[in-house]
Amino acid sequence: MTRIAIFASGSGSNAERITTYFADKESVIIEIFLSNNPTAGVIERGRRLGIPTVLFDKKTFSKTNKIVDLLQNQQIDLVILAGFLWLIPENLVKAFPNKIINIHPALLPKYGGKGMWGHFVHEAVVEAGEKESGITIHFVNEHYDDGKVIFQAKCGLVSTDTPEDVARKVQALEHIHFPEVLEKIIATI
Ligand code: GRF
């Protein structure tokens, strides 16, 4: 049995997609959602999906061991970041070596790093006149968008694409690939 925790700061569409993908797979359980944002859509999704959802503040997350303790008490095997905006503190990285996975809505190493999230990424991609964008699924270390790349998928862009168009194309890739890539990683745990 692989027990998963999903961190999300926003809408949580990837968290939901992952949850429904694994719902009929008996060897994987989505144990808990965690969020730093009391108004995040992921909280309502958790309620609807029947996934316990924990809210925490910056100090608890960055300056205490409470979140690590919670994850360990729940015997979590894999931590997934699905639109989670805070830097992962060292104690959490160390407690789950190569067991924290993030999805980034661009082709890293381009358009990554602090402040590069959500619409900021897609605006920068359009501004630069890129002919393609995509997704990057990667292991997480103590730096933003910096760990080893596991998987990338690309989508073509046209010159009339707005940041919202790019976001739609990228999100479609996320929803297709993220659960499948996670399933492959889980098979190796
Ligand atoms: C996704 O684009 C993901 O790549 C990024 O944040 C977004 C989260 O979307 N890290 P959602 O909350 O899963 O809908």
mmCIF file of C-alpha atoms and ligand atoms in Angstrom:
data_model
loop_
_atom_site.group_PDB
_atom_site.id
_atom_site.type_symbol
_atom_site.label_atom_id
_atom_site.label_comp_id
_atom_site.label_asym_id
_atom_site.label_seq_id
_atom_site.Cartn_x
_atom_site.Cartn_y
_atom_site.Cartn_z
ATOM 1 C CA MET A 1 0.000 0.000 0.000
ATOM 2 C CA THR A 2 1.345 3.426 -0.982
ATOM 3 C CA ARG A 3 -0.007 6.277 1.099
ATOM 4 C CA ILE A 4 -0.018 9.694 -0.539
ATOM 5 C CA ALA A 5 -0.275 13.263 0.773
ATOM 6 C CA ILE A 6 -1.046 16.085 -1.656
ATOM 7 C CA PHE A 7 -0.111 19.709 -0.964
ATOM 8 C CA ALA A 8 -1.986 22.402 -2.904
ATOM 9 C CA SER A 9 -2.374 26.164 -2.532
ATOM 10 C CA GLY A 10 -5.025 26.821 -5.161
ATOM 11 C CA SER A 11 -7.826 25.298 -7.148
ATOM 12 C CA GLY A 12 -6.675 21.726 -6.689
ATOM 13 C CA SER A 13 -7.738 20.378 -10.073
ATOM 14 C CA ASN A 14 -4.607 18.203 -10.193
ATOM 15 C CA ALA A 15 -5.216 16.987 -6.642
ATOM 16 C CA GLU A 16 -8.725 15.942 -7.690
ATOM 17 C CA ARG A 17 -7.519 14.328 -10.906
ATOM 18 C CA ILE A 18 -4.926 12.276 -9.012
ATOM 19 C CA THR A 19 -7.508 11.270 -6.411
ATOM 20 C CA THR A 20 -10.064 10.071 -8.941
ATOM 21 C CA TYR A 21 -7.371 8.304 -10.998
ATOM 22 C CA PHE A 22 -6.286 6.222 -8.006
ATOM 23 C CA ALA A 23 -9.765 5.749 -6.529
ATOM 24 C CA ASP A 24 -10.174 2.249 -7.945
ATOM 25 C CA LYS A 25 -6.550 1.204 -7.447
ATOM 26 C CA GLU A 26 -6.343 -0.701 -4.212
ATOM 27 C CA SER A 27 -2.598 -0.395 -3.684
ATOM 28 C CA VAL A 28 -2.672 3.421 -3.573
ATOM 29 C CA ILE A 29 -4.498 5.578 -1.074
ATOM 30 C CA ILE A 30 -4.791 9.358 -1.151
ATOM 31 C CA GLU A 31 -4.588 9.871 2.577
ATOM 32 C CA ILE A 32 -4.696 13.622 3.016
ATOM 33 C CA PHE A 33 -4.738 17.034 1.330
ATOM 34 C CA LEU A 34 -2.716 19.840 2.923
ATOM 35 C CA SER A 35 -3.005 23.549 2.179
ATOM 36 C CA ASN A 36 -1.635 26.860 3.354
ATOM 37 C CA ASN A 37 -4.597 28.749 1.899
ATOM 38 C CA PRO A 38 -7.935 28.795 3.744
ATOM 39 C CA THR A 39 -9.745 29.987 0.593
ATOM 40 C CA ALA A 40 -8.140 27.440 -1.755
ATOM 41 C CA GLY A 41 -10.485 25.470 -3.998
ATOM 42 C CA VAL A 42 -8.696 22.292 -2.951
ATOM 43 C CA ILE A 43 -10.446 22.490 0.442
ATOM 44 C CA GLU A 44 -13.906 22.202 -1.104
ATOM 45 C CA ARG A 45 -12.610 19.447 -3.390
ATOM 46 C CA GLY A 46 -11.311 17.561 -0.358
ATOM 47 C CA ARG A 47 -14.714 17.834 1.304
ATOM 48 C CA ARG A 48 -16.479 16.584 -1.822
ATOM 49 C CA LEU A 49 -14.019 13.743 -2.394
ATOM 50 C CA GLY A 50 -13.993 12.707 1.260
ATOM 51 C CA ILE A 51 -10.273 13.385 1.674
ATOM 52 C CA PRO A 52 -9.308 14.845 5.084
ATOM 53 C CA THR A 53 -7.782 18.271 4.511
ATOM 54 C CA VAL A 54 -5.360 20.001 6.857
ATOM 55 C CA LEU A 55 -4.679 23.744 6.865
ATOM 56 C CA PHE A 56 -1.459 25.147 8.266
ATOM 57 C CA ASP A 57 0.269 28.502 8.590
ATOM 58 C CA LYS A 58 3.723 29.644 7.530
ATOM 59 C CA LYS A 59 5.320 29.366 10.956
ATOM 60 C CA THR A 60 4.038 25.837 11.555
ATOM 61 C CA PHE A 61 5.254 24.792 8.127
ATOM 62 C CA SER A 62 8.661 26.449 8.017
ATOM 63 C CA LYS A 63 9.730 26.674 11.657
ATOM 64 C CA THR A 64 8.387 23.529 13.339
ATOM 65 C CA ASN A 65 8.423 19.788 12.748
ATOM 66 C CA LYS A 66 4.633 19.475 13.027
ATOM 67 C CA ILE A 67 3.937 18.797 9.355
ATOM 68 C CA VAL A 68 6.723 16.210 9.147
ATOM 69 C CA ASP A 69 5.342 14.577 12.320
ATOM 70 C CA LEU A 70 1.840 14.533 10.870
ATOM 71 C CA LEU A 71 3.026 12.935 7.618
ATOM 72 C CA GLN A 72 5.099 10.353 9.467
ATOM 73 C CA ASN A 73 2.280 9.548 11.903
ATOM 74 C CA GLN A 74 0.051 8.885 8.896
ATOM 75 C CA GLN A 75 2.806 6.681 7.418
ATOM 76 C CA ILE A 76 2.885 8.723 4.213
ATOM 77 C CA ASP A 77 5.141 7.191 1.536
ATOM 78 C CA LEU A 78 4.936 9.874 -1.150
ATOM 79 C CA VAL A 79 4.336 13.619 -0.996
ATOM 80 C CA ILE A 80 2.915 15.336 -4.073
ATOM 81 C CA LEU A 81 2.984 19.074 -4.675
ATOM 82 C CA ALA A 82 0.136 20.019 -7.003
ATOM 83 C CA GLY A 83 0.192 23.786 -7.239
ATOM 84 C CA PHE A 84 1.786 24.348 -3.829
ATOM 85 C CA LEU A 85 3.486 27.726 -3.603
ATOM 86 C CA TRP A 86 5.755 27.687 -0.555
ATOM 87 C CA LEU A 87 9.351 26.545 -0.521
ATOM 88 C CA ILE A 88 9.687 23.107 1.083
ATOM 89 C CA PRO A 89 11.746 23.405 4.276
ATOM 90 C CA GLU A 90 14.847 21.321 4.818
ATOM 91 C CA ASN A 91 13.326 19.130 7.534
ATOM 92 C CA LEU A 92 10.592 17.999 5.140
ATOM 93 C CA VAL A 93 13.007 17.389 2.237
ATOM 94 C CA LYS A 94 15.264 15.342 4.538
ATOM 95 C CA ALA A 95 12.371 13.322 5.966
ATOM 96 C CA PHE A 96 11.226 12.297 2.445
ATOM 97 C CA PRO A 97 14.343 11.949 0.282
ATOM 98 C CA ASN A 98 13.308 11.483 -3.361
ATOM 99 C CA LYS A 99 9.739 11.077 -2.138
ATOM 100 C CA ILE A 100 8.481 14.607 -2.828
ATOM 101 C CA ILE A 101 7.314 15.303 -6.367
ATOM 102 C CA ASN A 102 6.260 18.611 -7.901
ATOM 103 C CA ILE A 103 4.595 19.564 -11.152
ATOM 104 C CA HIS A 104 5.630 22.803 -12.808
ATOM 105 C CA PRO A 105 3.611 24.349 -15.668
ATOM 106 C CA ALA A 106 6.555 24.984 -18.001
ATOM 107 C CA LEU A 107 9.579 23.274 -19.486
ATOM 108 C CA LEU A 108 12.177 23.658 -16.722
ATOM 109 C CA PRO A 109 14.841 24.934 -16.400
ATOM 110 C CA LYS A 110 13.090 27.711 -18.291
ATOM 111 C CA TYR A 111 10.450 29.731 -16.463
ATOM 112 C CA GLY A 112 11.113 28.313 -13.005
ATOM 113 C CA GLY A 113 12.217 29.709 -9.679
ATOM 114 C CA LYS A 114 10.761 31.986 -7.029
ATOM 115 C CA GLY A 115 7.737 33.948 -8.241
ATOM 116 C CA MET A 116 7.320 31.769 -11.330
ATOM 117 C CA TRP A 117 3.942 30.203 -10.739
ATOM 118 C CA GLY A 118 0.515 30.130 -12.354
ATOM 119 C CA HIS A 119 -0.247 32.991 -14.725
ATOM 120 C CA PHE A 120 3.224 34.540 -14.219
ATOM 121 C CA VAL A 121 4.732 31.531 -15.977
ATOM 122 C CA HIS A 122 2.327 31.628 -18.911
ATOM 123 C CA GLU A 123 2.667 35.417 -19.297
ATOM 124 C CA ALA A 124 6.467 35.082 -19.443
ATOM 125 C CA VAL A 125 6.203 32.286 -22.021
ATOM 126 C CA VAL A 126 3.931 34.383 -24.270
ATOM 127 C CA GLU A 127 6.052 37.508 -23.754
ATOM 128 C CA ALA A 128 9.145 35.589 -24.897
ATOM 129 C CA GLY A 129 7.360 34.389 -28.046
ATOM 130 C CA GLU A 130 7.989 30.729 -27.252
ATOM 131 C CA LYS A 131 6.836 28.221 -29.865
ATOM 132 C CA GLU A 132 6.176 25.576 -27.224
ATOM 133 C CA SER A 133 5.525 25.127 -23.538
ATOM 134 C CA GLY A 134 4.621 22.135 -21.414
ATOM 135 C CA ILE A 135 4.946 20.489 -18.043
ATOM 136 C CA THR A 136 7.796 19.290 -15.876
ATOM 137 C CA ILE A 137 7.398 16.674 -13.166
ATOM 138 C CA HIS A 138 10.430 16.632 -10.880
ATOM 139 C CA PHE A 139 11.784 15.616 -7.510
ATOM 140 C CA VAL A 140 11.840 18.386 -4.925
ATOM 141 C CA ASN A 141 14.854 19.715 -3.086
ATOM 142 C CA GLU A 142 15.359 22.806 -0.911
ATOM 143 C CA HIS A 143 15.313 25.158 -3.930
ATOM 144 C CA TYR A 144 12.384 26.252 -6.074
ATOM 145 C CA ASP A 145 11.877 24.101 -9.196
ATOM 146 C CA ASP A 146 15.368 22.661 -8.986
ATOM 147 C CA GLY A 147 15.273 18.895 -8.309
ATOM 148 C CA LYS A 148 15.923 16.120 -10.798
ATOM 149 C CA VAL A 149 13.507 16.078 -13.741
ATOM 150 C CA ILE A 150 11.406 12.918 -13.995
ATOM 151 C CA PHE A 151 9.204 13.705 -16.982
ATOM 152 C CA GLN A 152 8.370 16.470 -19.445
ATOM 153 C CA ALA A 153 5.622 16.812 -22.041
ATOM 154 C CA LYS A 154 5.299 19.604 -24.597
ATOM 155 C CA CYS A 155 2.502 21.476 -26.308
ATOM 156 C CA GLY A 156 2.845 23.664 -29.386
ATOM 157 C CA LEU A 157 1.991 27.360 -29.176
ATOM 158 C CA VAL A 158 0.841 29.738 -31.883
ATOM 159 C CA SER A 159 1.535 33.463 -32.029
ATOM 160 C CA THR A 160 -2.077 34.335 -31.157
ATOM 161 C CA ASP A 161 -2.088 32.265 -27.944
ATOM 162 C CA THR A 162 -2.829 34.336 -24.839
ATOM 163 C CA PRO A 163 -1.503 33.339 -21.401
ATOM 164 C CA GLU A 164 -4.970 31.858 -20.750
ATOM 165 C CA ASP A 165 -4.680 29.731 -23.910
ATOM 166 C CA VAL A 166 -1.271 28.494 -22.790
ATOM 167 C CA ALA A 167 -2.657 27.735 -19.329
ATOM 168 C CA ARG A 168 -5.430 25.621 -20.875
ATOM 169 C CA LYS A 169 -3.002 23.651 -23.043
ATOM 170 C CA VAL A 170 -0.644 23.074 -20.134
ATOM 171 C CA GLN A 171 -3.424 22.051 -17.762
ATOM 172 C CA ALA A 172 -4.658 19.470 -20.272
ATOM 173 C CA LEU A 173 -1.160 17.939 -20.283
ATOM 174 C CA GLU A 174 -1.051 17.964 -16.476
ATOM 175 C CA HIS A 175 -4.338 16.140 -16.117
ATOM 176 C CA ILE A 176 -3.319 13.477 -18.642
ATOM 177 C CA HIS A 177 0.231 12.840 -17.513
ATOM 178 C CA PHE A 178 0.588 13.598 -13.803
ATOM 179 C CA PRO A 179 -1.408 10.603 -12.479
ATOM 180 C CA GLU A 180 0.206 8.221 -14.985
ATOM 181 C CA VAL A 181 3.725 9.364 -14.164
ATOM 182 C CA LEU A 182 2.951 9.037 -10.454
ATOM 183 C CA GLU A 183 1.683 5.510 -11.012
ATOM 184 C CA LYS A 184 4.985 4.598 -12.652
ATOM 185 C CA ILE A 185 6.978 6.097 -9.777
ATOM 186 C CA ILE A 186 4.814 4.304 -7.215
ATOM 187 C CA ALA A 187 5.547 1.024 -8.958
ATOM 188 C CA THR A 188 9.234 1.518 -8.148
ATOM 189 C CA ILE A 189 8.775 2.340 -4.437
HETATM 190 C C1 GRF B 1 -0.653 23.755 -12.083
HETATM 191 O O1 GRF B 1 -0.491 24.442 -13.277
HETATM 192 C C2 GRF B 1 0.677 23.257 -11.588
HETATM 193 O O2 GRF B 1 1.557 22.930 -12.599
HETATM 194 C C3 GRF B 1 1.195 24.454 -10.856
HETATM 195 O O3 GRF B 1 0.055 25.017 -10.245
HETATM 196 C C4 GRF B 1 -1.107 24.683 -10.984
HETATM 197 C C5 GRF B 1 -2.092 24.044 -10.062
HETATM 198 O O4 GRF B 1 -3.344 23.910 -10.640
HETATM 199 N N1 GRF B 1 2.296 24.092 -9.998
HETATM 200 P P1 GRF B 1 -4.497 23.175 -9.838
HETATM 201 O O5 GRF B 1 -4.626 23.872 -8.484
HETATM 202 O O6 GRF B 1 -4.119 21.747 -9.693
HETATM 203 O O7 GRF B 1 -5.732 23.366 -10.659
#
